[in-house]
Coordinates of C-alpha atoms in Angstrom, one line a residue:
M1 CA -131.3 -64.1 217.1
C2 CA -132.3 -62.7 213.8
S3 CA -134.1 -66.2 213.1
I4 CA -136.1 -66.2 216.0
I5 CA -137.3 -62.8 215.7
S6 CA -138.4 -63.5 212.2
I7 CA -140.2 -66.8 213.4
Y8 CA -141.8 -64.8 216.1
E9 CA -143.2 -62.1 213.7
F10 CA -144.4 -65.0 211.4
T11 CA -146.2 -66.9 214.1
K12 CA -148.1 -63.8 215.4
L13 CA -149.7 -63.5 212.0
R14 CA -151.1 -67.0 212.1
V15 CA -151.5 -67.4 215.8
V16 CA -155.5 -67.0 215.6
L17 CA -155.7 -69.9 213.0
I18 CA -153.8 -72.2 215.1
K19 CA -155.5 -71.3 218.3
N20 CA -158.9 -72.2 216.7
Q21 CA -157.4 -75.5 215.7
L22 CA -156.0 -76.4 219.0
N23 CA -158.8 -75.0 221.1
C24 CA -156.4 -72.6 222.9
V25 CA -158.3 -69.4 222.5
S26 CA -157.3 -68.4 225.9
C27 CA -153.7 -68.1 225.0
T28 CA -151.9 -64.8 224.4
P29 CA -149.7 -64.6 221.3
N30 CA -146.6 -64.2 223.6
S31 CA -147.3 -67.2 225.7
F32 CA -148.5 -69.6 222.9
F33 CA -145.2 -68.8 220.8
R34 CA -143.2 -69.6 224.0
R35 CA -145.1 -72.9 224.3
A36 CA -145.0 -73.9 220.6
F37 CA -141.2 -72.8 220.4
D38 CA -140.4 -75.2 223.4
F39 CA -142.1 -78.2 221.6
V40 CA -140.0 -77.6 218.6
Y41 CA -136.5 -76.6 219.9
T42 CA -136.2 -78.7 223.1
P43 CA -135.5 -82.4 223.7
Y44 CA -138.6 -84.4 224.2
S45 CA -138.1 -84.7 227.9
I46 CA -137.6 -81.2 228.5
S47 CA -140.4 -80.2 226.2
N48 CA -142.7 -82.7 228.0
K49 CA -141.8 -81.3 231.2
R50 CA -142.3 -77.8 230.6
H51 CA -145.6 -78.6 228.7
T52 CA -146.8 -80.5 231.9
D53 CA -145.8 -77.6 234.2
S54 CA -147.9 -75.3 232.1
G55 CA -151.0 -77.2 232.6
A56 CA -151.3 -78.4 229.0
S57 CA -152.3 -81.9 227.9
K58 CA -150.1 -84.3 226.0
P59 CA -152.6 -84.4 223.1
E60 CA -152.4 -80.8 222.8
A61 CA -148.6 -80.8 223.0
R62 CA -148.4 -83.2 220.1
K63 CA -150.8 -81.1 217.9
S64 CA -149.1 -78.1 218.8
R65 CA -145.7 -79.4 217.9
S66 CA -146.9 -81.0 215.0
L67 CA -148.7 -77.9 213.5
F68 CA -145.9 -75.6 214.5
K69 CA -143.3 -77.8 212.8
K70 CA -145.4 -78.0 209.5
M71 CA -145.8 -74.1 209.7
L72 CA -142.2 -73.5 210.2
D73 CA -140.7 -76.0 208.0
I74 CA -142.4 -75.0 204.5
D75 CA -139.8 -75.4 201.7
G76 CA -137.1 -75.8 204.2
K77 CA -137.3 -71.9 204.9
T78 CA -136.6 -72.5 208.5
H79 CA -133.7 -74.7 208.1
E80 CA -132.0 -72.3 205.7
M81 CA -132.6 -69.5 208.3
L82 CA -130.9 -71.6 211.0
I83 CA -128.2 -72.6 208.8
N84 CA -127.6 -69.0 207.9
N85 CA -127.8 -67.7 211.6
Y86 CA -125.5 -70.5 212.7
I87 CA -122.9 -69.5 209.9
S88 CA -123.2 -65.9 211.0
N89 CA -122.7 -66.6 214.5
L90 CA -119.4 -68.3 213.7
K91 CA -118.1 -65.8 211.4
I92 CA -118.5 -63.0 213.8
K93 CA -116.9 -65.2 216.5
K94 CA -119.9 -65.2 218.9
W95 CA -118.9 -68.7 219.9
E96 CA -114.9 -68.8 220.4
S97 CA -114.7 -72.0 222.5
N98 CA -114.7 -75.3 220.5
Y99 CA -116.8 -76.9 223.1
V100 CA -119.5 -74.3 222.7
I101 CA -119.3 -74.7 218.8
A102 CA -119.5 -78.5 219.3
E103 CA -122.7 -78.1 221.4
K104 CA -124.4 -75.7 219.1
T105 CA -123.6 -77.9 215.9
V106 CA -125.2 -81.1 217.8
Q107 CA -128.1 -79.0 218.8
L108 CA -128.7 -77.7 215.1
F109 CA -128.6 -81.3 213.7
R110 CA -130.5 -82.7 216.2
H111 CA -133.3 -80.3 215.2
F112 CA -132.9 -81.2 211.5
I113 CA -133.3 -84.8 212.3
D114 CA -136.5 -84.1 214.0
T115 CA -138.1 -81.9 211.5
I116 CA -136.7 -83.3 208.0
N117 CA -139.3 -85.1 206.3
W118 CA -137.6 -88.6 205.9
S119 CA -138.9 -92.1 205.8
T120 CA -135.5 -94.1 204.8
T121 CA -132.3 -93.4 206.5
I122 CA -130.7 -93.0 203.0
E123 CA -133.0 -89.8 202.6
L124 CA -132.0 -88.6 206.1
L125 CA -128.3 -89.0 205.4
N126 CA -128.5 -87.2 202.0
Q127 CA -130.1 -84.3 203.5
L128 CA -127.9 -84.0 206.5
R129 CA -124.9 -84.3 204.0
E130 CA -126.5 -81.5 202.1
Y131 CA -126.6 -79.3 205.1
G132 CA -123.3 -80.2 206.4
F133 CA -121.7 -79.4 203.0
Q134 CA -123.5 -76.1 202.8
I135 CA -122.1 -75.2 206.3
T136 CA -118.4 -76.7 205.9
S137 CA -118.3 -74.8 202.5
A138 CA -119.0 -71.7 204.1
L139 CA -116.6 -72.2 207.3
P140 CA -113.7 -74.3 205.6
L141 CA -111.5 -73.4 208.6
Q142 CA -113.8 -74.4 211.2
F143 CA -112.5 -78.0 211.4
I144 CA -114.7 -78.7 214.5
V145 CA -117.9 -78.1 212.7
G146 CA -117.0 -80.7 210.2
N147 CA -115.9 -83.4 212.8
I148 CA -119.2 -83.1 214.7
I149 CA -121.3 -83.2 211.3
R150 CA -119.4 -86.5 210.4
R151 CA -119.7 -87.6 213.9
I152 CA -123.4 -87.4 213.7
L153 CA -123.8 -89.0 210.1
N154 CA -121.8 -91.9 211.6
I155 CA -124.3 -92.2 214.4
V156 CA -127.1 -92.4 212.1
R157 CA -125.4 -95.2 210.3
E158 CA -124.6 -97.1 213.4
E159 CA -128.1 -97.0 214.7
Y160 CA -129.4 -98.1 211.4
T161 CA -127.0 -101.1 211.4
A162 CA -127.7 -101.9 214.9
A163 CA -131.4 -101.9 214.5
R164 CA -131.3 -104.0 211.2
K165 CA -128.9 -106.7 212.8
S166 CA -130.9 -106.8 216.0
S167 CA -134.0 -107.9 213.8
E168 CA -132.0 -110.5 211.9
E169 CA -130.5 -113.8 213.2
E170 CA -127.6 -113.3 215.6
I171 CA -124.1 -114.5 214.4
D172 CA -123.6 -118.2 215.2
V173 CA -121.2 -118.5 218.2
Q174 CA -119.5 -121.3 216.3
D175 CA -118.6 -119.0 213.3
S176 CA -114.9 -118.3 213.1
L177 CA -113.4 -114.9 213.6
H178 CA -112.2 -115.0 209.8
K179 CA -115.7 -115.6 208.6
I180 CA -117.2 -112.8 210.8
V181 CA -114.7 -110.2 209.8
T182 CA -114.7 -111.2 206.0
S183 CA -118.4 -111.5 205.8
E184 CA -120.3 -109.2 203.4
D185 CA -122.2 -106.2 204.9
D186 CA -125.6 -106.3 203.3
V187 CA -127.0 -103.2 205.0
D188 CA -125.1 -100.5 203.2
D189 CA -127.9 -99.5 201.2
Y190 CA -129.7 -97.6 204.1
N191 CA -133.0 -97.9 202.2
S192 CA -135.1 -100.1 204.7
I193 CA -137.6 -98.5 206.9
V194 CA -136.4 -99.1 210.7
P195 CA -139.2 -98.4 213.2
E196 CA -138.0 -96.2 216.3
L197 CA -134.9 -95.1 214.6
K198 CA -135.2 -91.7 215.3
L199 CA -135.6 -92.4 218.9
S200 CA -132.4 -94.5 218.7
I201 CA -130.6 -91.8 217.2
F202 CA -131.7 -89.2 219.9
E203 CA -130.6 -91.6 222.6
H204 CA -127.1 -91.8 220.9
L205 CA -127.1 -88.1 220.4
D206 CA -127.7 -87.5 224.2
E207 CA -124.7 -90.0 224.9
F208 CA -122.6 -88.0 222.5
Q209 CA -123.5 -84.5 224.1
M210 CA -122.6 -86.2 227.5
E211 CA -119.2 -87.2 226.0
I212 CA -118.5 -83.8 224.7
E213 CA -119.6 -82.1 228.0
S214 CA -117.4 -84.6 230.1
S215 CA -114.4 -84.6 227.7
N216 CA -112.2 -82.3 229.7
E217 CA -112.9 -83.9 233.0
D218 CA -112.1 -87.4 231.6
I219 CA -108.9 -86.1 230.2
S220 CA -107.9 -84.3 233.6
K221 CA -108.5 -87.7 235.4
Q222 CA -105.4 -88.9 233.7
A223 CA -103.0 -86.2 235.0
L224 CA -101.6 -88.1 237.9
E225 CA -100.4 -90.7 235.4
H226 CA -98.2 -88.1 233.4
I227 CA -97.2 -85.6 236.0
H228 CA -95.1 -86.3 239.0
S229 CA -93.6 -84.4 241.9
N230 CA -91.0 -81.7 241.3
E231 CA -91.3 -81.7 237.7
I232 CA -91.1 -78.7 235.3
I233 CA -93.9 -78.3 232.7
L234 CA -94.1 -76.0 229.9
T235 CA -97.2 -75.1 228.0
V236 CA -98.1 -72.5 225.2
G237 CA -100.9 -70.0 225.5
K238 CA -104.3 -70.8 227.0
S239 CA -106.2 -74.1 226.7
S240 CA -109.1 -75.3 228.8
E241 CA -108.0 -78.8 228.6
V242 CA -104.3 -78.0 229.9
E243 CA -105.7 -75.7 232.6
M244 CA -108.0 -78.5 233.9
F245 CA -105.3 -81.1 233.6
L246 CA -102.8 -79.0 235.5
K247 CA -105.2 -78.3 238.4
E248 CA -106.2 -81.9 238.7
A249 CA -102.6 -82.9 238.9
A250 CA -101.9 -80.0 241.5
K251 CA -104.3 -81.7 244.0
D252 CA -101.8 -84.3 244.8
R253 CA -98.5 -83.2 243.2
I254 CA -96.2 -80.1 243.6
F255 CA -94.7 -79.0 240.3
E256 CA -93.6 -75.9 238.3
V257 CA -95.2 -74.6 235.2
F258 CA -93.8 -72.3 232.6
I259 CA -96.2 -70.7 230.2
T260 CA -95.1 -68.8 227.1
E261 CA -97.2 -65.8 226.7
C262 CA -98.3 -66.6 223.0
S263 CA -97.7 -63.1 221.6
P264 CA -99.2 -61.2 220.2
L265 CA -102.4 -62.4 221.5
N266 CA -101.1 -63.0 224.9
H267 CA -103.4 -65.7 225.9
G268 CA -100.8 -67.2 228.2
R269 CA -101.3 -64.4 230.7
Q270 CA -104.8 -65.6 231.5
L271 CA -103.7 -68.9 232.0
A272 CA -100.7 -67.9 234.4
L273 CA -103.5 -66.0 236.4
N274 CA -105.8 -68.8 236.8
L275 CA -103.2 -71.3 237.8
S276 CA -101.7 -68.9 240.4
K277 CA -105.0 -68.5 241.9
H278 CA -105.1 -72.3 242.5
K279 CA -101.8 -72.0 244.1
I280 CA -99.8 -73.6 241.3
Q281 CA -96.3 -72.3 241.0
S282 CA -96.4 -70.7 237.6
T283 CA -94.1 -68.4 235.5
L284 CA -94.9 -66.5 232.3
I285 CA -92.1 -66.2 229.9
P286 CA -91.7 -64.4 226.6
D287 CA -91.9 -66.7 223.5
S288 CA -88.1 -65.9 222.7
T289 CA -86.8 -67.4 225.8
M290 CA -88.5 -70.9 225.4
F291 CA -85.5 -72.5 223.6
G292 CA -83.1 -71.2 226.4
I293 CA -85.4 -72.9 229.3
M294 CA -86.2 -76.1 227.4
S295 CA -83.3 -78.0 229.0
R296 CA -84.8 -77.6 232.3
V297 CA -88.1 -78.8 231.4
N298 CA -89.3 -82.3 231.9
K299 CA -92.4 -82.5 229.6
V300 CA -94.4 -80.2 227.2
I301 CA -98.2 -80.4 227.5
I302 CA -100.2 -78.3 225.1
G303 CA -103.7 -78.0 223.9
V304 CA -104.7 -78.1 220.2
D305 CA -107.4 -76.7 218.0
S306 CA -107.5 -79.8 215.7
V307 CA -105.7 -83.1 215.3
M308 CA -105.1 -83.9 211.6
A309 CA -105.8 -87.2 210.2
N310 CA -102.0 -88.1 209.9
G311 CA -101.4 -87.1 213.6
G312 CA -100.2 -83.6 212.8
L313 CA -101.7 -80.7 214.7
R314 CA -103.3 -77.5 214.1
T315 CA -102.6 -75.4 217.3
F316 CA -101.6 -72.2 218.8
N317 CA -99.1 -70.0 217.1
G318 CA -95.7 -70.7 218.4
C319 CA -96.3 -74.4 219.3
H320 CA -94.1 -75.7 216.2
A321 CA -91.1 -73.7 217.7
V322 CA -91.7 -75.2 221.1
A323 CA -92.1 -78.8 219.6
L324 CA -88.7 -78.3 217.6
A325 CA -87.1 -77.1 220.7
A326 CA -88.4 -80.3 222.6
A327 CA -87.2 -82.4 219.9
H328 CA -83.7 -81.0 220.2
Y329 CA -83.5 -81.5 223.9
S330 CA -85.5 -85.0 223.7
V331 CA -88.3 -83.6 225.9
P332 CA -91.6 -85.5 225.4
V333 CA -94.4 -83.5 223.9
I334 CA -98.1 -84.3 225.1
V335 CA -101.0 -83.1 223.3
L336 CA -104.4 -83.0 225.2
A337 CA -107.3 -83.4 222.5
P338 CA -110.8 -84.6 223.1
M339 CA -112.0 -87.0 220.5
Y340 CA -114.3 -84.4 218.9
K341 CA -111.1 -82.6 217.8
L342 CA -110.0 -85.4 215.7
S343 CA -110.4 -84.2 212.0
S344 CA -110.6 -86.5 208.8
R345 CA -108.6 -83.8 206.8
Y346 CA -104.9 -83.8 205.9
L347 CA -102.5 -81.0 205.2
C348 CA -102.2 -81.6 201.6
S349 CA -100.1 -78.2 201.2
Y350 CA -98.6 -75.5 203.2
N351 CA -101.1 -73.0 201.5
Q352 CA -101.7 -70.9 204.8
D353 CA -105.1 -69.5 203.3
A354 CA -106.7 -73.1 203.3
F355 CA -105.2 -73.8 206.7
N356 CA -104.9 -70.9 208.8
E357 CA -106.7 -67.9 210.2
F358 CA -105.4 -64.4 210.3
V359 CA -105.9 -61.7 212.7
S360 CA -105.2 -58.0 213.0
P361 CA -101.4 -57.3 213.0
A362 CA -102.0 -54.3 215.3
G363 CA -100.3 -56.2 217.9
V364 CA -97.2 -56.5 215.8
L365 CA -96.9 -53.3 214.2
N366 CA -98.8 -50.2 215.2
Y367 CA -100.9 -48.6 212.4
S368 CA -99.7 -45.3 213.0
D369 CA -96.1 -46.5 212.3
S370 CA -94.8 -45.1 208.7
V371 CA -93.6 -48.4 207.8
V372 CA -97.0 -49.7 207.4
S373 CA -97.6 -48.6 203.9
K374 CA -94.3 -50.3 202.9
V375 CA -94.8 -53.9 204.2
D376 CA -97.2 -56.6 204.3
V377 CA -97.9 -58.0 207.8
Y378 CA -99.3 -61.4 208.5
N379 CA -100.5 -62.5 212.0
P380 CA -101.5 -66.2 211.9
T381 CA -103.6 -67.7 214.5
Y382 CA -102.5 -71.2 214.2
D383 CA -99.2 -73.4 213.6
Y384 CA -98.9 -76.9 212.0
V385 CA -96.8 -79.3 214.2
P386 CA -96.0 -82.5 212.3
P387 CA -96.8 -85.9 213.8
E388 CA -93.1 -86.7 214.4
N389 CA -92.8 -84.0 216.9
V390 CA -95.7 -85.4 219.0
T391 CA -95.1 -88.1 221.6
L392 CA -98.4 -88.7 222.8
F393 CA -102.2 -87.8 222.6
I394 CA -104.2 -87.8 225.6
S395 CA -108.1 -88.1 225.0
N396 CA -111.1 -88.8 226.9
N397 CA -110.7 -92.4 225.7
G398 CA -107.0 -92.7 227.0
G399 CA -103.5 -92.2 225.5
H400 CA -102.6 -92.8 222.0
S401 CA -99.3 -92.5 219.8
P402 CA -99.9 -90.4 216.8
S403 CA -99.6 -93.4 214.5
Y404 CA -102.9 -94.7 216.0
V405 CA -104.9 -91.5 214.9
Y406 CA -106.0 -93.3 211.7
R407 CA -107.6 -96.2 213.8
L408 CA -109.4 -93.7 215.8
L409 CA -110.7 -92.0 212.7
S410 CA -111.9 -95.2 211.4
E411 CA -114.0 -95.9 214.7
I412 CA -115.7 -92.4 214.9
Y413 CA -116.2 -91.6 211.3
H414 CA -117.6 -93.4 208.3
P415 CA -115.4 -93.3 205.0
L416 CA -118.5 -92.2 203.0
D417 CA -118.7 -89.2 205.0
Y418 CA -115.3 -87.8 204.6
D419 CA -116.3 -85.9 201.4
L420 CA -119.8 -84.4 202.2
S421 CA -120.3 -83.3 198.5
V422 CA -120.8 -86.6 197.3
Q423 CA -124.4 -88.0 197.7
N424 CA -125.1 -91.5 198.8
K425 CA -126.8 -93.7 196.3

């Protein structure tokens, strides 16, 4: 909100000049700011609708949008403000849901694509990579942010390549598959000017946003293929994907769910409460009892924070112990992970500072206890689960084995974007 307030004050100082240029003398500063802000920060369809509803003409909308963008984007000051505000919101955990973080990241980079002064695709890519590197460097543990940025960069590359190929001669249907696969790609320089590229990118971003919004629903539609009547399911903590998955299966199946409370944060309690409201037989159990109950379990279904490039998981604290117990009793472990949670990063070492987040240990050891001054207490948020302990991934695109993750990564990310610190030539 800080950046919006500063933009507001900045606008009020210059509103008289812009009114004169727009022949909009009757506007109040507040109404003018709202209209001008809509032109910049909302998609074209919404922006045009709002402008039409307010009675303004389309030429005035274009003038206002252009002037306002020029005023706000001098020397990239507004972009820096937006980036700082975005980083601040994540650091104070204003957006805790991965879904919300993904949505906000797409919106931010959509605005960058719209307002960056670029003529060739390589200029746009380099600027987006610079912003992406700045954000990911400040938020090294927010894997979702890096995933979305790399996906957007790949969307830009795909739209550029598609536009170039559509303007060139189509591949002869008589060409062999070997020739097509081994043919040299001559559009990797990204230096050509492609008309209407921005519009194509925005259309693809709209599809990407719809994919994010519907990912949990697409995963839950596969529930009946994996959950059968009278089964006993074990899950860990609270996951929106798991909750929707179980609720969908409960429409046609009767089964029982054991939920570990995921101490000390105790997220499992909320999931148990939500499932009980939907008449799903659920039992909340202490983390320490999960090994004893595992012999009765038919399958383990868990959510995940991120899927690493090797098929391993960064997931809730306690999941590694559950996965080891499941392996001991040969119980399948099913992981629900939307495609935007697939990360190009590897666990290069077990250095917890580079992989994990630590929260207050107050839930483990009271500060008033005299022993606090004599011990160091760590309360990690995540666990790493190796790929050999995972049976199946279920994404919004279907089921995949851990060994297939590398293929999925090659489809949604470009290899040149794995390291955002290296600029394209």
